[in-house]
PDB file of C-alpha atoms in Angstrom:
ATOM      1  CA  MET A   1       0.014  -0.247  -0.196  1.00  0.00           C
ATOM      2  CA  ASN A   2       1.092   3.825  -1.093  1.00  0.00           C
ATOM      3  CA  ASP A   3       1.887   6.072   1.716  1.00  0.00           C
ATOM      4  CA  LEU A   4      -1.334   7.684   2.740  1.00  0.00           C
ATOM      5  CA  SER A   5      -2.052  11.103   2.535  1.00  0.00           C
ATOM      6  CA  PRO A   6      -2.886  13.142   6.108  1.00  0.00           C
ATOM      7  CA  ALA A   7      -6.543  13.264   5.273  1.00  0.00           C
ATOM      8  CA  VAL A   8      -6.737   9.306   4.767  1.00  0.00           C
ATOM      9  CA  GLU A   9      -4.572   8.863   7.990  1.00  0.00           C
ATOM     10  CA  ARG A  10      -6.961  11.291   9.730  1.00  0.00           C
ATOM     11  CA  ALA A  11     -10.017   9.563   8.835  1.00  0.00           C
ATOM     12  CA  ILE A  12      -8.522   6.072   9.928  1.00  0.00           C
ATOM     13  CA  ALA A  13      -7.654   7.624  13.411  1.00  0.00           C
ATOM     14  CA  ALA A  14     -11.132   9.065  13.638  1.00  0.00           C
ATOM     15  CA  ALA A  15     -12.981   6.113  12.423  1.00  0.00           C
ATOM     16  CA  ASN A  16     -10.428   3.643  14.728  1.00  0.00           C
ATOM     17  CA  ALA A  17     -11.048   6.285  17.830  1.00  0.00           C
ATOM     18  CA  ALA A  18     -15.113   6.207  17.285  1.00  0.00           C
ATOM     19  CA  GLY A  19     -15.243   2.367  17.320  1.00  0.00           C
ATOM     20  CA  GLU A  20     -17.215   2.785  13.980  1.00  0.00           C
ATOM     21  CA  THR A  21     -15.336   1.219  11.118  1.00  0.00           C
ATOM     22  CA  THR A  22     -19.259   0.584   9.617  1.00  0.00           C
ATOM     23  CA  THR A  23     -20.188   1.947   6.471  1.00  0.00           C
ATOM     24  CA  VAL A  24     -22.324   4.532   8.217  1.00  0.00           C
ATOM     25  CA  GLY A  25     -19.527   5.273  10.632  1.00  0.00           C
ATOM     26  CA  TRP A  26     -17.295   5.567   7.978  1.00  0.00           C
ATOM     27  CA  LEU A  27     -19.365   8.289   6.108  1.00  0.00           C
ATOM     28  CA  GLN A  28     -19.285  10.083   9.059  1.00  0.00           C
ATOM     29  CA  VAL A  29     -16.140  10.676   9.382  1.00  0.00           C
ATOM     30  CA  LEU A  30     -15.417  11.243   5.838  1.00  0.00           C
ATOM     31  CA  LEU A  31     -18.079  13.785   5.627  1.00  0.00           C
ATOM     32  CA  ALA A  32     -17.225  15.595   8.921  1.00  0.00           C
ATOM     33  CA  ASP A  33     -15.403  18.455   7.525  1.00  0.00           C
ATOM     34  CA  ASP A  34     -18.179  19.943   5.046  1.00  0.00           C
ATOM     35  CA  GLU A  35     -14.693  21.809   3.213  1.00  0.00           C
ATOM     36  CA  ALA A  36     -12.750  18.511   2.295  1.00  0.00           C
ATOM     37  CA  ARG A  37     -12.878  16.039  -0.620  1.00  0.00           C
ATOM     38  CA  PRO A  38     -15.887  13.836   0.061  1.00  0.00           C
ATOM     39  CA  ALA A  39     -17.956  16.686   0.552  1.00  0.00           C
ATOM     40  CA  MET A  40     -16.734  18.794  -2.363  1.00  0.00           C
ATOM     41  CA  LEU A  41     -17.278  15.351  -4.324  1.00  0.00           C
ATOM     42  CA  LEU A  42     -21.030  15.268  -3.219  1.00  0.00           C
ATOM     43  CA  GLU A  43     -21.878  18.928  -3.790  1.00  0.00           C
ATOM     44  CA  LEU A  44     -20.239  18.190  -7.715  1.00  0.00           C
ATOM     45  CA  ILE A  45     -23.085  15.733  -8.332  1.00  0.00           C
ATOM     46  CA  GLY A  46     -25.765  17.467  -6.702  1.00  0.00           C
ATOM     47  CA  HIS A  47     -25.558  16.547  -2.806  1.00  0.00           C
ATOM     48  CA  THR A  48     -24.909  17.739   0.218  1.00  0.00           C
ATOM     49  CA  SER A  49     -23.071  16.022   2.845  1.00  0.00           C
ATOM     50  CA  ALA A  50     -25.513  17.419   5.598  1.00  0.00           C
ATOM     51  CA  ALA A  51     -28.119  15.762   3.806  1.00  0.00           C
ATOM     52  CA  VAL A  52     -26.192  12.710   3.290  1.00  0.00           C
ATOM     53  CA  LEU A  53     -25.340  12.816   7.576  1.00  0.00           C
ATOM     54  CA  THR A  54     -29.039  12.811   8.250  1.00  0.00           C
ATOM     55  CA  THR A  55     -30.462  10.133   6.106  1.00  0.00           C
ATOM     56  CA  ILE A  56     -27.413   7.486   7.392  1.00  0.00           C
ATOM     57  CA  GLU A  57     -28.385   8.614  10.903  1.00  0.00           C
ATOM     58  CA  ARG A  58     -31.518   6.224  10.499  1.00  0.00           C
ATOM     59  CA  GLN A  59     -29.776   3.587   8.882  1.00  0.00           C
ATOM     60  CA  PRO A  60     -27.542   0.442  10.561  1.00  0.00           C
ATOM     61  CA  GLY A  61     -24.237   0.324   9.536  1.00  0.00           C
ATOM     62  CA  THR A  62     -22.491  -2.734   8.024  1.00  0.00           C
ATOM     63  CA  PRO A  63     -18.840  -3.594   9.378  1.00  0.00           C
ATOM     64  CA  LEU A  64     -16.294  -2.333   6.773  1.00  0.00           C
ATOM     65  CA  ALA A  65     -12.855  -3.329   7.830  1.00  0.00           C
ATOM     66  CA  THR A  66     -10.330  -0.588   7.241  1.00  0.00           C
ATOM     67  CA  ASP A  67      -7.879  -2.746   5.072  1.00  0.00           C
ATOM     68  CA  LEU A  68     -10.525  -3.678   2.907  1.00  0.00           C
ATOM     69  CA  LEU A  69     -11.884  -0.063   2.255  1.00  0.00           C
ATOM     70  CA  LEU A  70      -8.071   1.299   1.568  1.00  0.00           C
ATOM     71  CA  ARG A  71      -7.765  -1.515  -0.902  1.00  0.00           C
ATOM     72  CA  LYS A  72     -10.920  -1.208  -2.787  1.00  0.00           C
ATOM     73  CA  ALA A  73     -10.402   3.175  -2.659  1.00  0.00           C
ATOM     74  CA  ARG A  74      -6.880   2.188  -4.414  1.00  0.00           C
ATOM     75  CA  GLU A  75      -8.490  -0.188  -6.815  1.00  0.00           C
ATOM     76  CA  HIS A  76     -11.125   2.389  -8.203  1.00  0.00           C
ATOM     77  CA  SER A  77      -8.154   5.044  -8.109  1.00  0.00           C
ATOM     78  CA  ILE A  78      -6.294   2.632 -10.596  1.00  0.00           C
ATOM     79  CA  ARG A  79      -9.664   2.405 -12.489  1.00  0.00           C
ATOM     80  CA  LEU A  80     -10.763   6.050 -12.423  1.00  0.00           C
ATOM     81  CA  ARG A  81      -7.265   8.045 -12.588  1.00  0.00           C
ATOM     82  CA  ALA A  82      -4.843   5.198 -13.533  1.00  0.00           C
ATOM     83  CA  ASP A  83      -2.837   6.410  -9.970  1.00  0.00           C
ATOM     84  CA  PRO A  84      -2.660   3.773  -7.300  1.00  0.00           C
ATOM     85  CA  GLU A  85      -2.488   6.691  -4.708  1.00  0.00           C
ATOM     86  CA  PHE A  86      -5.755   7.873  -3.365  1.00  0.00           C
ATOM     87  CA  THR A  87      -7.536  10.218  -1.184  1.00  0.00           C
ATOM     88  CA  THR A  88     -10.367  10.402   1.202  1.00  0.00           C
ATOM     89  CA  ASP A  89     -12.814  11.276  -2.166  1.00  0.00           C
ATOM     90  CA  LEU A  90     -11.910   7.715  -3.527  1.00  0.00           C
ATOM     91  CA  MET A  91     -12.640   5.958   0.142  1.00  0.00           C
ATOM     92  CA  LEU A  92     -16.455   7.931  -0.352  1.00  0.00           C
ATOM     93  CA  LEU A  93     -16.611   5.990  -3.604  1.00  0.00           C
ATOM     94  CA  ALA A  94     -15.170   2.919  -2.966  1.00  0.00           C
ATOM     95  CA  ILE A  95     -17.516   2.852   0.296  1.00  0.00           C
ATOM     96  CA  LEU A  96     -20.945   3.755  -1.906  1.00  0.00           C
ATOM     97  CA  HIS A  97     -19.535   1.415  -4.864  1.00  0.00           C
ATOM     98  CA  GLU A  98     -19.148  -1.633  -2.721  1.00  0.00           C
ATOM     99  CA  PHE A  99     -22.341  -1.073  -0.868  1.00  0.00           C
ATOM    100  CA  SER A 100     -24.605   0.157  -3.748  1.00  0.00           C
ATOM    101  CA  PRO A 101     -27.707  -0.437  -1.888  1.00  0.00           C
ATOM    102  CA  LEU A 102     -26.408   2.158   0.560  1.00  0.00           C
ATOM    103  CA  ALA A 103     -25.971   4.646  -2.957  1.00  0.00           C
ATOM    104  CA  GLU A 104     -29.630   4.299  -3.805  1.00  0.00           C
ATOM    105  CA  SER A 105     -31.043   4.604  -0.793  1.00  0.00           C
ATOM    106  CA  LEU A 106     -29.435   7.970  -0.390  1.00  0.00           C
ATOM    107  CA  GLY A 107     -30.219   8.782  -4.176  1.00  0.00           C
ATOM    108  CA  ILE A 108     -26.510   8.851  -5.351  1.00  0.00           C
ATOM    109  CA  SER A 109     -25.882   8.033  -8.982  1.00  0.00           C
ATOM    110  CA  LEU A 110     -22.253   5.621  -9.022  1.00  0.00           C
ATOM    111  CA  THR A 111     -22.213   6.701 -12.761  1.00  0.00           C
ATOM    112  CA  ALA A 112     -22.172  10.288 -12.004  1.00  0.00           C
ATOM    113  CA  LEU A 113     -19.822   9.673  -9.255  1.00  0.00           C
ATOM    114  CA  ASP A 114     -17.116   8.074 -11.584  1.00  0.00           C
ATOM    115  CA  ALA A 115     -17.159  10.375 -13.654  1.00  0.00           C
ATOM    116  CA  ALA A 116     -16.871  13.626 -11.408  1.00  0.00           C
ATOM    117  CA  VAL A 117     -13.785  11.738 -10.387  1.00  0.00           C
ATOM    118  CA  ARG A 118     -12.727   9.768 -13.385  1.00  0.00           C
ATOM    119  CA  SER A 119      -9.149  11.632 -15.190  1.00  0.00           C
ATOM    120  CA  PRO A 120      -9.877  13.145 -18.927  1.00  0.00           C
ATOM    121  CA  LEU A 121      -7.087  10.365 -19.823  1.00  0.00           C
ATOM    122  CA  VAL A 122      -9.007   7.566 -18.672  1.00  0.00           C
ATOM    123  CA  GLN A 123     -11.977   6.786 -20.731  1.00  0.00           C
ATOM    124  CA  GLY A 124     -14.898   4.249 -19.593  1.00  0.00           C
ATOM    125  CA  PRO A 125     -15.813   1.753 -21.750  1.00  0.00           C
ATOM    126  CA  SER A 126     -18.870   3.649 -23.072  1.00  0.00           C
ATOM    127  CA  GLU A 127     -16.839   6.565 -23.557  1.00  0.00           C
ATOM    128  CA  ALA A 128     -14.093   6.307 -25.835  1.00  0.00           C
ATOM    129  CA  PRO A 129     -14.003   8.928 -28.471  1.00  0.00           C
ATOM    130  CA  ALA A 130     -13.827   8.086 -32.275  1.00  0.00           C
ATOM    131  CA  PRO A 131     -10.628   8.191 -33.961  1.00  0.00           C
ATOM    132  CA  GLN A 132      -9.233  10.889 -35.292  1.00  0.00           C
ATOM    133  CA  ALA A 133      -6.066  12.282 -36.850  1.00  0.00           C
ATOM    134  CA  ASP A 134      -5.056  14.653 -34.336  1.00  0.00           C
ATOM    135  CA  VAL A 135      -5.648  12.788 -31.183  1.00  0.00           C
ATOM    136  CA  GLU A 136      -2.236  13.069 -30.096  1.00  0.00           C
ATOM    137  CA  PHE A 137      -2.515  16.318 -30.193  1.00  0.00           C
ATOM    138  CA  ALA A 138      -5.376  16.260 -27.615  1.00  0.00           C
ATOM    139  CA  LEU A 139      -3.658  14.317 -25.427  1.00  0.00           C
ATOM    140  CA  PRO A 140      -0.716  16.741 -23.999  1.00  0.00           C
ATOM    141  CA  ALA A 141      -3.248  19.528 -23.538  1.00  0.00           C
ATOM    142  CA  ALA A 142      -5.199  17.311 -21.251  1.00  0.00           C
ATOM    143  CA  THR A 143      -2.142  16.148 -19.695  1.00  0.00           C
ATOM    144  CA  ASP A 144      -1.009  19.761 -19.205  1.00  0.00           C
ATOM    145  CA  GLN A 145      -4.588  20.946 -17.356  1.00  0.00           C
ATOM    146  CA  SER A 146      -4.499  17.528 -15.288  1.00  0.00           C
ATOM    147  CA  ASP A 147      -1.041  18.205 -14.122  1.00  0.00           C
ATOM    148  CA  ALA A 148      -1.501  21.685 -13.374  1.00  0.00           C
ATOM    149  CA  ALA A 149      -4.893  21.019 -11.441  1.00  0.00           C
ATOM    150  CA  ARG A 150      -3.171  18.465  -8.891  1.00  0.00           C
ATOM    151  CA  ILE A 151      -0.623  20.810  -8.311  1.00  0.00           C
ATOM    152  CA  VAL A 152      -3.061  23.312  -7.343  1.00  0.00           C
ATOM    153  CA  ASP A 153      -5.186  20.786  -5.346  1.00  0.00           C
ATOM    154  CA  ALA A 154      -2.028  19.390  -3.598  1.00  0.00           C
ATOM    155  CA  ASN A 155      -1.000  22.902  -2.296  1.00  0.00           C
ATOM    156  CA  LEU A 156      -4.816  23.819  -1.191  1.00  0.00           C
ATOM    157  CA  ASN A 157      -4.742  20.455   0.845  1.00  0.00           C
ATOM    158  CA  ARG A 158      -1.542  21.426   2.280  1.00  0.00           C
ATOM    159  CA  ALA A 159      -2.483  25.030   3.253  1.00  0.00           C
ATOM    160  CA  ARG A 160      -5.715  23.483   5.005  1.00  0.00           C
ATOM    161  CA  GLU A 161      -3.622  21.025   6.491  1.00  0.00           C
ATOM    162  CA  SER A 162      -1.289  24.139   7.936  1.00  0.00           C
ATOM    163  CA  LEU A 163      -3.781  26.229   9.083  1.00  0.00           C
ATOM    164  CA  ARG A 164      -5.422  23.477  10.853  1.00  0.00           C
ATOM    165  CA  ILE A 165      -2.126  22.632  12.808  1.00  0.00           C
ATOM    166  CA  LEU A 166      -1.518  26.088  13.665  1.00  0.00           C
ATOM    167  CA  ASP A 167      -4.976  26.492  15.105  1.00  0.00           C
ATOM    168  CA  ASP A 168      -4.478  23.246  17.224  1.00  0.00           C
ATOM    169  CA  TYR A 169      -1.254  24.950  18.149  1.00  0.00           C
ATOM    170  CA  ALA A 170      -3.071  27.719  19.219  1.00  0.00           C
ATOM    171  CA  ARG A 171      -5.753  26.166  20.671  1.00  0.00           C
ATOM    172  CA  PHE A 172      -4.108  23.320  22.549  1.00  0.00           C
ATOM    173  CA  THR A 173      -0.503  24.349  23.274  1.00  0.00           C
ATOM    174  CA  ARG A 174      -0.917  28.370  23.592  1.00  0.00           C
ATOM    175  CA  ASN A 175      -4.181  28.470  24.998  1.00  0.00           C
ATOM    176  CA  ASP A 176      -4.934  31.302  22.875  1.00  0.00           C
ATOM    177  CA  ALA A 177      -8.256  31.700  21.302  1.00  0.00           C
ATOM    178  CA  THR A 178      -7.529  34.721  19.129  1.00  0.00           C
ATOM    179  CA  LEU A 179      -4.693  33.179  17.727  1.00  0.00           C
ATOM    180  CA  ALA A 180      -6.759  30.232  16.932  1.00  0.00           C
ATOM    181  CA  GLU A 181      -9.951  32.031  15.982  1.00  0.00           C
ATOM    182  CA  LEU A 182      -7.654  33.978  13.178  1.00  0.00           C
ATOM    183  CA  ALA A 183      -6.500  30.243  12.039  1.00  0.00           C
ATOM    184  CA  LYS A 184      -9.973  29.020  11.824  1.00  0.00           C
ATOM    185  CA  SER A 185     -11.124  32.447   9.991  1.00  0.00           C
ATOM    186  CA  LEU A 186      -8.078  31.791   7.221  1.00  0.00           C
ATOM    187  CA  ARG A 187      -9.109  28.331   6.826  1.00  0.00           C
ATOM    188  CA  HIS A 188     -12.334  29.457   6.295  1.00  0.00           C
ATOM    189  CA  ARG A 189     -11.215  32.335   4.100  1.00  0.00           C
ATOM    190  CA  LEU A 190      -9.178  29.412   2.239  1.00  0.00           C
ATOM    191  CA  ALA A 191     -12.658  27.657   1.412  1.00  0.00           C
ATOM    192  CA  GLU A 192     -14.338  30.215   0.050  1.00  0.00           C
ATOM    193  CA  LEU A 193     -11.416  31.238  -2.119  1.00  0.00           C
ATOM    194  CA  SER A 194     -10.905  27.557  -3.243  1.00  0.00           C
ATOM    195  CA  ALA A 195     -14.860  27.272  -4.159  1.00  0.00           C
ATOM    196  CA  SER A 196     -14.276  29.722  -6.674  1.00  0.00           C
ATOM    197  CA  LEU A 197     -11.930  26.962  -8.344  1.00  0.00           C
ATOM    198  CA  PRO A 198     -13.743  24.253 -11.003  1.00  0.00           C
ATOM    199  CA  ARG A 199     -14.190  21.536  -8.432  1.00  0.00           C
ATOM    200  CA  ALA A 200     -14.384  19.054 -10.999  1.00  0.00           C
ATOM    201  CA  SER A 201     -10.712  19.577 -12.493  1.00  0.00           C
ATOM    202  CA  LEU A 202      -9.735  19.806  -8.907  1.00  0.00           C
ATOM    203  CA  LEU A 203     -11.649  16.564  -7.959  1.00  0.00           C
ATOM    204  CA  ALA A 204      -9.828  14.724 -11.268  1.00  0.00           C
TER     205      ALA A 204
END
């Protein structure tokens, strides 16, 4: 298994701490932060994390071991992005794919979910384009755009993580409510600014 991102590690730690390694427990952990990638993914296909969380409160969870979830997330990342590395949005996608009745009960289309995270360089079986004489020129453009989006997305994630660390330091080490509030305010401002970027490109 590849090195896990800080967000994935944090999700695993939260699920283990809550003793909730079930489908519902994982969804609650992944959707706890409405600024994170899973919430962005749902918003992209017309759902809100708040609505999903409200719905799953009334549903029983199915046991879902961490190792299985990570393996499935990796498989879906390879399938949709041709990349073994995965993020928390792929964990959400893996849960809903592996437990499709849950996705159906939430009104979430797995086809739309796939389309939202699929890399422009990976075509689905029914989406293969007709042969074109200039296809070799289209590929580098898609690659450049995808690479640029990945750089922006990675650095937005780093900025969020840094502001969370500053918030924790101010709150728990310095006991400084003013600094903690400033860090929180900056994090929310970053979320507002990142919301103006094309989410489909960042997720892909």
